[in-house]
XYZ file of N, CA and C in Angstrom:
444
model
N 8.902 -14.618 11.807
C 8.534 -15.973 12.181
C 7.637 -16.647 11.134
N 7.362 -15.955 10.044
C 6.530 -16.527 8.983
C 7.417 -17.414 8.108
N 6.937 -18.612 7.801
C 7.697 -19.518 6.957
C 7.547 -19.103 5.495
N 8.540 -18.398 4.984
C 8.494 -17.901 3.616
C 8.684 -19.012 2.582
N 9.085 -20.187 3.018
C 9.236 -21.312 2.088
C 7.889 -21.843 1.608
N 6.834 -21.647 2.419
C 5.517 -22.183 2.049
C 4.467 -21.092 1.852
N 4.831 -19.844 2.074
C 3.874 -18.745 1.998
C 3.345 -18.553 0.580
N 2.040 -18.499 0.485
C 1.359 -18.330 -0.800
C 0.745 -16.936 -0.889
N 0.334 -16.551 -2.090
C -0.351 -15.276 -2.262
C -1.657 -15.296 -1.486
N -2.011 -14.142 -0.925
C -3.255 -14.044 -0.181
C -3.223 -12.883 0.803
N -4.169 -12.894 1.711
C -4.290 -11.868 2.757
C -4.205 -12.561 4.108
N -3.263 -12.103 4.930
C -3.021 -12.747 6.217
C -2.991 -11.719 7.339
N -3.419 -12.154 8.512
C -3.275 -11.324 9.704
C -1.844 -11.519 10.175
N -1.038 -10.499 10.007
C 0.374 -10.596 10.354
C 0.583 -10.440 11.854
N -0.071 -9.422 12.428
C 0.071 -9.192 13.870
C -1.002 -8.236 14.337
N -1.228 -8.242 15.640
C -2.145 -7.304 16.271
C -1.387 -6.655 17.414
N -1.250 -5.341 17.347
C -0.540 -4.570 18.363
C -1.508 -3.567 18.962
N -2.019 -3.885 20.153
C -3.011 -3.005 20.755
C -4.237 -2.938 19.867
N -4.556 -1.739 19.384
C -5.741 -1.581 18.547
C -5.410 -1.511 17.055
N -4.197 -1.928 16.669
C -3.786 -1.894 15.259
C -3.580 -3.325 14.743
N -4.251 -3.617 13.641
C -4.118 -4.914 12.977
C -3.274 -4.714 11.721
N -2.227 -5.511 11.591
C -1.384 -5.477 10.395
C -1.733 -6.671 9.524
N -2.136 -6.365 8.295
C -2.405 -7.411 7.314
C -1.226 -7.513 6.359
N -0.882 -8.719 6.032
C 0.140 -9.056 5.047
C -0.628 -9.358 3.764
N -0.521 -8.464 2.791
C -1.170 -8.681 1.499
C -0.091 -9.226 0.572
N -0.013 -10.536 0.494
C 1.071 -11.194 -0.232
C 0.662 -11.353 -1.687
N 1.384 -10.682 -2.576
C 1.044 -10.625 -3.990
C 1.953 -11.482 -4.863
N 3.075 -11.868 -4.317
C 4.032 -12.720 -5.031
C 4.560 -13.755 -4.041
N 4.906 -14.930 -4.535
C 5.509 -15.942 -3.669
C 6.926 -15.516 -3.331
N 7.294 -15.544 -2.058
C 8.647 -15.152 -1.654
C 9.714 -16.062 -2.256
N 10.864 -15.473 -2.480
C 12.038 -16.206 -2.963
C 11.723 -17.061 -4.187
N 10.936 -16.497 -5.075
C 10.515 -17.186 -6.281
C 11.709 -17.350 -7.222
N 11.938 -18.546 -7.637
C 13.106 -18.829 -8.475
C 13.023 -18.194 -9.858
N 11.814 -17.813 -10.297
C 11.669 -17.138 -11.590
C 11.898 -15.636 -11.450
N 12.274 -15.179 -10.230
C 12.512 -13.758 -9.966
C 11.253 -12.936 -10.270
N 10.109 -13.486 -9.911
C 8.824 -12.845 -10.154
C 8.448 -11.994 -8.943
N 8.851 -10.733 -8.978
C 8.565 -9.797 -7.895
C 7.807 -8.611 -8.455
N 7.204 -7.829 -7.576
C 6.531 -6.610 -8.008
C 7.569 -5.654 -8.586
N 7.277 -5.117 -9.728
C 8.179 -4.152 -10.353
C 7.962 -2.783 -9.715
N 9.040 -2.038 -9.521
C 8.962 -0.784 -8.776
C 7.917 0.185 -9.304
N 7.895 0.452 -10.595
C 6.974 1.452 -11.138
C 5.517 1.015 -10.957
N 5.231 -0.262 -11.177
C 3.872 -0.777 -11.006
C 3.473 -0.749 -9.532
N 4.389 -1.147 -8.664
C 4.141 -1.152 -7.221
C 3.877 0.278 -6.733
N 4.630 1.233 -7.253
C 4.483 2.628 -6.879
C 3.096 3.151 -7.271
N 2.674 2.866 -8.491
C 1.342 3.286 -8.939
C 0.255 2.591 -8.132
N 0.460 1.307 -7.870
C -0.498 0.542 -7.075
C -0.658 1.186 -5.697
N 0.456 1.573 -5.089
C 0.411 2.213 -3.769
C -0.414 3.492 -3.807
N -0.168 4.346 -4.785
C -0.913 5.605 -4.888
C -2.412 5.336 -5.012
N -2.783 4.400 -5.857
C -4.201 4.125 -6.093
C -4.857 3.403 -4.914
N -4.155 2.457 -4.324
C -4.672 1.730 -3.158
C -4.925 2.711 -2.018
N -3.952 3.539 -1.724
C -4.092 4.514 -0.642
C -5.196 5.526 -0.938
N -5.269 5.984 -2.171
C -6.307 6.941 -2.542
C -7.686 6.357 -2.300
N -7.897 5.134 -2.759
C -9.216 4.532 -2.594
C -9.525 4.262 -1.116
N -8.639 3.565 -0.442
C -8.911 3.149 0.936
C -9.106 4.347 1.871
N -8.347 5.400 1.644
C -8.443 6.575 2.517
C -9.645 7.453 2.201
N -10.414 7.056 1.206
C -11.630 7.791 0.872
C -12.885 6.950 1.063
N -12.761 5.856 1.788
C -13.923 5.038 2.126
C -14.500 5.530 3.448
N -15.587 4.924 3.855
C -16.170 5.274 5.159
C -15.252 4.848 6.306
N -14.238 4.056 6.007
C -13.291 3.581 7.011
C -12.040 4.459 7.105
N -12.028 5.578 6.433
C -10.828 6.417 6.313
C -10.148 6.697 7.654
N -10.915 6.985 8.683
C -10.324 7.305 9.985
C -9.667 6.104 10.651
N -9.942 4.919 10.151
C -9.372 3.702 10.729
C -8.209 3.137 9.920
N -7.893 3.755 8.790
C -6.758 3.317 7.981
C -5.503 3.951 8.570
N -4.550 3.130 8.983
C -3.325 3.620 9.614
C -2.204 3.760 8.585
N -2.029 2.749 7.751
C -0.891 2.747 6.821
C -1.139 1.761 5.690
N -0.677 2.133 4.494
C -0.678 1.254 3.328
C 0.679 1.430 2.672
N 1.440 0.363 2.537
C 2.744 0.516 1.909
C 3.340 -0.801 1.462
N 4.240 -0.723 0.498
C 4.858 -1.927 -0.063
C 5.907 -2.534 0.862
N 6.107 -3.826 0.720
C 7.173 -4.534 1.427
C 8.483 -4.313 0.677
N 9.544 -4.163 1.403
C 10.848 -3.970 0.788
C 11.266 -5.120 -0.107
N 10.784 -6.323 0.177
C 11.139 -7.494 -0.630
C 10.367 -7.557 -1.945
N 9.440 -6.629 -2.127
C 8.637 -6.521 -3.346
C 7.738 -7.733 -3.596
N 7.252 -8.345 -2.497
C 6.326 -9.458 -2.644
C 4.918 -9.104 -2.176
N 4.706 -7.875 -1.735
C 3.370 -7.508 -1.288
C 3.317 -6.166 -0.601
N 2.223 -5.972 0.118
C 1.953 -4.722 0.826
C 1.557 -5.008 2.262
N 1.809 -4.036 3.109
C 1.272 -4.038 4.460
C 0.061 -3.120 4.473
N -0.968 -3.554 5.165
C -2.209 -2.796 5.297
C -2.531 -2.768 6.781
N -2.388 -1.611 7.399
C -2.602 -1.470 8.836
C -3.876 -0.685 9.092
N -4.727 -1.260 9.945
C -6.007 -0.634 10.275
C -6.271 -0.725 11.770
N -7.131 0.130 12.255
C -7.587 0.039 13.643
C -8.475 -1.190 13.772
N -8.549 -1.718 14.991
C -9.312 -2.949 15.198
C -10.825 -2.742 15.225
N -11.286 -1.520 14.939
C -12.729 -1.323 14.807
C -13.221 -1.716 13.410
N -12.303 -2.146 12.567
C -12.634 -2.724 11.266
C -12.479 -4.239 11.402
N -13.523 -4.984 11.107
C -13.443 -6.443 11.199
C -12.555 -6.979 10.078
N -12.125 -8.221 10.230
C -11.327 -8.866 9.183
C -12.130 -8.939 7.880
N -13.409 -9.215 7.992
C -14.276 -9.277 6.818
C -14.354 -7.915 6.131
N -14.460 -6.842 6.922
C -14.498 -5.496 6.344
C -13.161 -5.131 5.707
N -12.060 -5.541 6.332
C -10.734 -5.270 5.754
C -10.601 -5.953 4.393
N -11.075 -7.172 4.285
C -11.060 -7.882 3.005
C -11.926 -7.151 1.982
N -13.066 -6.665 2.422
C -13.958 -5.912 1.528
C -13.267 -4.658 1.010
N -12.564 -3.942 1.881
C -11.821 -2.753 1.459
C -10.789 -3.134 0.398
N -10.074 -4.238 0.626
C -9.083 -4.683 -0.357
C -9.726 -4.963 -1.706
N -10.781 -5.741 -1.702
C -11.426 -6.115 -2.959
C -11.945 -4.891 -3.701
N -12.541 -3.959 -2.965
C -13.029 -2.731 -3.597
C -11.870 -1.886 -4.123
N -10.790 -1.800 -3.348
C -9.613 -1.037 -3.766
C -9.011 -1.631 -5.028
N -8.880 -2.950 -5.059
C -8.263 -3.611 -6.195
C -9.138 -3.487 -7.444
N -10.460 -3.504 -7.270
C -11.358 -3.283 -8.407
C -11.200 -1.845 -8.909
N -11.088 -0.891 -7.994
C -10.851 0.505 -8.367
C -9.575 0.627 -9.199
N -8.519 -0.041 -8.766
C -7.242 0.007 -9.492
C -7.390 -0.636 -10.870
N -8.034 -1.789 -10.926
C -8.232 -2.501 -12.200
C -8.953 -1.626 -13.216
N -9.923 -0.858 -12.759
C -10.761 -0.057 -13.650
C -10.289 1.383 -13.822
N -9.229 1.777 -13.132
C -8.820 3.182 -13.124
C -8.338 3.648 -14.493
N -8.763 4.843 -14.850
C -8.312 5.511 -16.076
C -7.929 6.935 -15.707
N -6.972 7.490 -16.399
C -6.614 8.886 -16.178
C -5.314 9.046 -15.421
N -5.144 10.251 -14.883
C -3.931 10.607 -14.152
C -3.951 9.980 -12.759
N -2.923 9.247 -12.410
C -2.811 8.638 -11.084
C -2.692 9.760 -10.056
N -3.499 9.730 -9.003
C -3.441 10.790 -7.987
C -2.049 10.901 -7.361
N -1.641 12.142 -7.113
C -0.390 12.397 -6.409
C 0.861 12.115 -7.199
N 0.785 12.169 -8.514
C 1.971 11.837 -9.321
C 2.590 13.061 -9.985
N 2.530 14.179 -9.300
C 3.233 15.350 -9.821
C 4.449 15.622 -8.927
N 5.330 16.456 -9.414
C 6.606 16.706 -8.735
C 6.415 17.234 -7.318
N 5.395 18.033 -7.109
C 5.142 18.618 -5.785
C 4.717 17.562 -4.756
N 3.978 16.540 -5.197
C 3.379 15.576 -4.275
C 4.082 14.226 -4.176
N 5.018 13.947 -5.082
C 5.619 12.613 -5.116
C 7.133 12.710 -5.273
N 7.844 11.984 -4.456
C 9.299 12.015 -4.478
C 9.936 11.290 -5.645
N 9.143 10.531 -6.399
C 9.649 9.831 -7.579
C 8.534 9.819 -8.623
N 8.058 11.023 -8.958
C 6.859 11.175 -9.775
C 6.981 10.645 -11.199
N 8.192 10.423 -11.683
C 8.374 9.935 -13.053
C 8.297 8.414 -13.165
N 8.370 7.718 -12.036
C 8.396 6.247 -12.085
C 7.031 5.672 -11.684
N 6.170 5.533 -12.678
C 4.838 4.959 -12.475
C 4.482 4.069 -13.652
N 3.633 3.090 -13.396
C 3.196 2.157 -14.426
C 1.763 1.737 -14.120
N 0.805 2.458 -14.693
C -0.604 2.167 -14.452
C -0.985 0.780 -14.947
N -0.537 0.400 -16.127
C -0.888 -0.936 -16.638
C -0.328 -2.038 -15.743
N 0.874 -1.825 -15.224
C 1.448 -2.791 -14.288
C 0.642 -2.876 -13.007
N 0.186 -1.731 -12.501
C -0.655 -1.713 -11.294
C -1.962 -2.449 -11.549
N -2.537 -2.241 -12.716
C -3.786 -2.923 -13.065
C -3.581 -4.437 -13.124
N -2.443 -4.872 -13.654
C -2.154 -6.315 -13.736
C -2.064 -6.921 -12.337
N -1.451 -6.205 -11.398
C -1.374 -6.677 -10.012
C -2.782 -6.815 -9.448
N -3.607 -5.787 -9.658
C -4.977 -5.796 -9.132
C -5.787 -6.948 -9.708
N -5.673 -7.159 -11.002
C -6.414 -8.252 -11.653
C -6.004 -9.597 -11.061
N -4.713 -9.796 -10.893
C -4.214 -11.041 -10.310
C -4.737 -11.224 -8.886
N -4.665 -10.166 -8.081
C -5.075 -10.293 -6.678
C -6.588 -10.433 -6.526
N -7.356 -9.861 -7.422
C -8.806 -10.081 -7.372
C -9.121 -11.559 -7.591
N -8.372 -12.203 -8.448
C -8.554 -13.641 -8.669
C -8.113 -14.434 -7.434
N -6.957 -14.081 -6.867
C -6.446 -14.775 -5.676
C -7.429 -14.667 -4.516
N -8.006 -13.492 -4.323
C -8.837 -13.226 -3.143
C -10.330 -13.431 -3.363
N -10.732 -13.868 -4.550
C -12.168 -13.927 -4.858
C -12.952 -14.819 -3.890
N -12.372 -15.882 -3.401
C -13.059 -16.774 -2.463
C -12.390 -16.772 -1.090
N -11.624 -15.715 -0.796
C -10.886 -15.647 0.466
C -11.858 -15.477 1.628
N -11.509 -16.053 2.763
C -12.345 -15.965 3.961
C -11.468 -15.602 5.158
N -12.115 -15.230 6.236
C -11.381 -14.935 7.471
C -10.563 -16.142 7.919
N -11.091 -17.320 7.733
C -10.396 -18.536 8.146
C -9.079 -18.724 7.400
N -8.991 -18.209 6.207
C -7.769 -18.357 5.406
C -6.725 -17.290 5.729
N -7.046 -16.352 6.620
C -6.148 -15.249 6.957
C -5.075 -15.656 7.963
N -5.055 -16.905 8.361
C -4.062 -17.410 9.305
C -2.928 -18.062 8.515
N -1.693 -17.706 8.860
C -0.536 -18.305 8.177
C -0.509 -19.818 8.372
N -0.118 -20.524 7.320
C 0.131 -21.967 7.450
C 1.443 -22.168 8.163
N 1.559 -23.280 8.849
C 2.817 -23.569 9.553
C 3.580 -24.672 8.885
């Protein structure tokens, strides 16, 4: 029911199901005529780093799921409702800064732990993080509602 014709990059409350809040972390404009979508290898590395950081915060027990959208325009971030919207935004900003500054071996990128361990792009993941830190720098809870 989201109008993808007007959807912009940002963080949105997609839905609330019982005690689970689903955030739409929109990183690319949908149906972009320049074919500007998240590239698989960069998105894959971003997922590993985002999940690693978020699942190691004080909110770890409240993180339900972190994963990319099939359309390659963003990520879903699911948390328990004991995390406020403001705290969820804080987790994102901290995670994205972690990704931007990350150096070394991406966690979980060996054959034993990853089903596609050869397809990663750390520099691409960093570029996504840098872009989203700019998009979200002045984001507020009030902006988390989809435009109609």
